[in-house]
PDB file of C-alpha atoms in Angstrom:
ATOM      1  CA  UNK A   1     152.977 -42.374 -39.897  1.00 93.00           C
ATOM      2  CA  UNK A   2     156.161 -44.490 -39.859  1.00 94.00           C
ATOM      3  CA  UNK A   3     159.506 -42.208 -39.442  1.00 94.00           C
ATOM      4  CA  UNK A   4     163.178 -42.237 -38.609  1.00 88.00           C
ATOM      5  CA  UNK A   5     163.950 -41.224 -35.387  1.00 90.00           C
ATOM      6  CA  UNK A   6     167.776 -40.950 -36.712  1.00 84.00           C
ATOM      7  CA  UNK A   7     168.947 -38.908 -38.979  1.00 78.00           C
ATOM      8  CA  UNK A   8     172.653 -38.038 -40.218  1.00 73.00           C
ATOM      9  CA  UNK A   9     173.856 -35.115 -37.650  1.00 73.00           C
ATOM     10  CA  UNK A  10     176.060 -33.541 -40.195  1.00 78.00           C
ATOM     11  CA  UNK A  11     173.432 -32.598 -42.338  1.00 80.00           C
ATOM     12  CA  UNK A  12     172.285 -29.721 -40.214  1.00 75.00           C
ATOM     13  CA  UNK A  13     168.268 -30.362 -40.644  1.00 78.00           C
ATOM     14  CA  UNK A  14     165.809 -32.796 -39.928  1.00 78.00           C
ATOM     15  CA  UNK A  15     163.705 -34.202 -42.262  1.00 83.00           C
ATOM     16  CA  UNK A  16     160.849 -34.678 -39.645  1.00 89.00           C
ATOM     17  CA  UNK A  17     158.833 -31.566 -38.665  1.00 90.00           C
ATOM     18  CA  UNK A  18     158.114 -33.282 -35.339  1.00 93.00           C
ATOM     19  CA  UNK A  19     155.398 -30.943 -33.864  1.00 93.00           C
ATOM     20  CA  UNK A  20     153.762 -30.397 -37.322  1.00 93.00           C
ATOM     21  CA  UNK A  21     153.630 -34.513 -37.071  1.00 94.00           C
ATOM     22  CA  UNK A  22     151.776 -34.304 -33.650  1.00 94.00           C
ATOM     23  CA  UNK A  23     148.871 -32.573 -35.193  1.00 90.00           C
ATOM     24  CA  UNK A  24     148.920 -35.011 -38.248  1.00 93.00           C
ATOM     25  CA  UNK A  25     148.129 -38.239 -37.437  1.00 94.00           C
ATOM     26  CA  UNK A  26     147.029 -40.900 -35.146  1.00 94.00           C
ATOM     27  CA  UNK A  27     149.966 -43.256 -34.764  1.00 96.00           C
ATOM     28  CA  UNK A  28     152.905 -42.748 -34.824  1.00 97.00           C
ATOM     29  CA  UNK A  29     155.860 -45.332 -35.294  1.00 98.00           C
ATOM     30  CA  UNK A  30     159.525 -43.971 -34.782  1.00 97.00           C
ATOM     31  CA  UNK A  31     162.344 -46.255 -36.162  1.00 97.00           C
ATOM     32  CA  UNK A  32     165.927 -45.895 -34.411  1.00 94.00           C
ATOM     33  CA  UNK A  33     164.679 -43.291 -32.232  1.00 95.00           C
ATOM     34  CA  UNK A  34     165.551 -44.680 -28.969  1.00 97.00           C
ATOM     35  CA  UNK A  35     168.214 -43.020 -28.014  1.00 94.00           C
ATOM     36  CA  UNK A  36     166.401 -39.735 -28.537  1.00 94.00           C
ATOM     37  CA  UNK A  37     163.537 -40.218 -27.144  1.00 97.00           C
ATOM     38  CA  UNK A  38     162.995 -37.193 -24.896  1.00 97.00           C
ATOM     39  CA  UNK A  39     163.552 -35.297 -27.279  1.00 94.00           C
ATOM     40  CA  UNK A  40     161.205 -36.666 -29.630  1.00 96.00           C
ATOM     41  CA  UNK A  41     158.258 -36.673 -26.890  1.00 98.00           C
ATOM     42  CA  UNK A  42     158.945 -33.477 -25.954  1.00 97.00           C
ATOM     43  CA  UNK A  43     158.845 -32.211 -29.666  1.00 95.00           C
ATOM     44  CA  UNK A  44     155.883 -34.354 -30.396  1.00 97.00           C
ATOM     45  CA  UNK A  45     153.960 -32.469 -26.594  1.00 98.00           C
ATOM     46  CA  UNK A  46     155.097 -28.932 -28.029  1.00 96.00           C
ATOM     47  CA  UNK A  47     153.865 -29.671 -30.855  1.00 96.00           C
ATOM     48  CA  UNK A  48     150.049 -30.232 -29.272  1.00 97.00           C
ATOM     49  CA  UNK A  49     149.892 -34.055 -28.339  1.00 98.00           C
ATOM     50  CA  UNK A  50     149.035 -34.170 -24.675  1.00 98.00           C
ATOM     51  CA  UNK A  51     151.645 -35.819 -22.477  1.00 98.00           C
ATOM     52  CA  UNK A  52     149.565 -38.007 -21.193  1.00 98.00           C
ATOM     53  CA  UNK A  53     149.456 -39.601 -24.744  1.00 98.00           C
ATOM     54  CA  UNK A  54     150.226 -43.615 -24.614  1.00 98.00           C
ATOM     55  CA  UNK A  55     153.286 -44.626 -25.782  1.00 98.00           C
ATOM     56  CA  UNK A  56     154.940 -48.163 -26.088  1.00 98.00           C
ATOM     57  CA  UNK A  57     158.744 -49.343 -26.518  1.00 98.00           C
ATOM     58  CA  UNK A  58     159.423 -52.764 -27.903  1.00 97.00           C
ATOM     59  CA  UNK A  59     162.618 -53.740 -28.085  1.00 97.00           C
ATOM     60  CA  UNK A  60     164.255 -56.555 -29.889  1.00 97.00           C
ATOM     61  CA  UNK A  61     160.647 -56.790 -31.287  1.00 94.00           C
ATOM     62  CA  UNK A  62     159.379 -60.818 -32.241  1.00 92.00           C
ATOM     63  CA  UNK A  63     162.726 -62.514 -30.888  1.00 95.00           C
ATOM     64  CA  UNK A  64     162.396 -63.958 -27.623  1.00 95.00           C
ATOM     65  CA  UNK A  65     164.466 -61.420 -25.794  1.00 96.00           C
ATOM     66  CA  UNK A  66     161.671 -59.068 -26.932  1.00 95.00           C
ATOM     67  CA  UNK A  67     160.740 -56.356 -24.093  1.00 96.00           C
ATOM     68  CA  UNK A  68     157.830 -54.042 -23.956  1.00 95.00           C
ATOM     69  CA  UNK A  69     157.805 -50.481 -21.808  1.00 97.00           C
ATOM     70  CA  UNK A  70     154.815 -48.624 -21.599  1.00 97.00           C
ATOM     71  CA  UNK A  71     154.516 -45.149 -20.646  1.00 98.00           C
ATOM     72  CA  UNK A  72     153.174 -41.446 -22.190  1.00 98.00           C
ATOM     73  CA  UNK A  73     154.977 -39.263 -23.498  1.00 99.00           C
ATOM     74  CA  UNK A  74     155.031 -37.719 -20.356  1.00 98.00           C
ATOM     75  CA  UNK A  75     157.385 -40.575 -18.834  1.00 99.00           C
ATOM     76  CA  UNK A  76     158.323 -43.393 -20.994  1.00 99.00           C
ATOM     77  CA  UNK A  77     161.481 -41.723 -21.606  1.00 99.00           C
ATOM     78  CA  UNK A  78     162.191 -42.104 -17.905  1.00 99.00           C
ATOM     79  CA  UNK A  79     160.498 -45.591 -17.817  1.00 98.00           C
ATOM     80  CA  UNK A  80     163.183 -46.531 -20.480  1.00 98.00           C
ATOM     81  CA  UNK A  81     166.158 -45.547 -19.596  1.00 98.00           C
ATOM     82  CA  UNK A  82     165.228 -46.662 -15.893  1.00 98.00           C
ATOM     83  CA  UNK A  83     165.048 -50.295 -17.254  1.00 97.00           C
ATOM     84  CA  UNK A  84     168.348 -50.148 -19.514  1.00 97.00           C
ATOM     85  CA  UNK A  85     166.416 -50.187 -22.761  1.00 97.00           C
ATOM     86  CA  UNK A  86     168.384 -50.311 -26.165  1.00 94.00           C
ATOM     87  CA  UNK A  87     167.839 -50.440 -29.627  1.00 95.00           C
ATOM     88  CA  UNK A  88     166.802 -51.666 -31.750  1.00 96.00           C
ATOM     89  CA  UNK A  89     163.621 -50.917 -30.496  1.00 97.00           C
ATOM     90  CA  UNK A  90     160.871 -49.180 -32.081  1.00 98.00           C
ATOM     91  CA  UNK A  91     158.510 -46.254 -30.230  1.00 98.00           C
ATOM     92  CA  UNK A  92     154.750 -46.340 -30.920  1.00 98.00           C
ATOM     93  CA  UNK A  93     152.764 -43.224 -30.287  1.00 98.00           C
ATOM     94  CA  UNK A  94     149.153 -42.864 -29.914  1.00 97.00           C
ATOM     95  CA  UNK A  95     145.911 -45.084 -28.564  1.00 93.00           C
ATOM     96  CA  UNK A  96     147.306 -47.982 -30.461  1.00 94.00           C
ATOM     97  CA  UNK A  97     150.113 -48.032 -27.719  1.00 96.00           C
ATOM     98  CA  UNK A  98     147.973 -48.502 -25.257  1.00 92.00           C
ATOM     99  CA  UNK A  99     146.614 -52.274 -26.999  1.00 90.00           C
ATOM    100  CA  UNK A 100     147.945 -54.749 -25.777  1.00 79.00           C
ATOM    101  CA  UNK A 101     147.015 -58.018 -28.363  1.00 66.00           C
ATOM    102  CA  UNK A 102     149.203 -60.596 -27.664  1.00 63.00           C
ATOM    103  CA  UNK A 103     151.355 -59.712 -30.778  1.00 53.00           C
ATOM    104  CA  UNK A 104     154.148 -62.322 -29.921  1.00 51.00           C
ATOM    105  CA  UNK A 105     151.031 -65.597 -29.505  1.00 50.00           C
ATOM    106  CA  UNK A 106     149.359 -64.400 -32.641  1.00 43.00           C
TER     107      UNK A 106
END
């Protein structure tokens, strides 16, 4: 599933039912979502992933200041904010977080 991580805060509701995501799919790719990420893992463990779930953070994705964080969703909010991460980025939950193929060489 690809979703915003962003959404306009005046409009009162979010579009994405975060735990009802969790139970959904395999991957998941959030878009803007950086600067809530804790709050997204934590929605996406209440809503049944495990914590120890991979996730990966790339930031400033195929430029050559591009920077990778991995993590679960257990920590990779902590692992992110301890390196100064910023968007863009993108967050990528789920096994295929856990590959690691090169992507920039291919």
């Amino acid at each position: 599933a690809l979703v915003t991580g962003h959404e306009d805060p005046t409009k009162g509701t979010e579009s994405v039912r975060w735990e009802a995501l969790a139970g959904s799919v395999d991957t998941i790719v959030v878009l803007m979502g950086l600067g809530r990420i804790r709050a997204i893992c934590e929605r996406l463990v209440a809503g049944g992933l495990d914590a120890s779930t991979p996730v990966a953070v790339i930031q400033e994705g195929t430029t050559p200041r591009q920077a990778t964080a991995r993590g679960t969703l257990g920590d990779i909010a902590d692992t992110v904010s301890e390196r100064g991460m910023r968007a863009p980025a993108i967050i990528i939950v789920g096994a295929a977080a856990a590959l690691d193929v090169g992507a920039r060489g291919a």
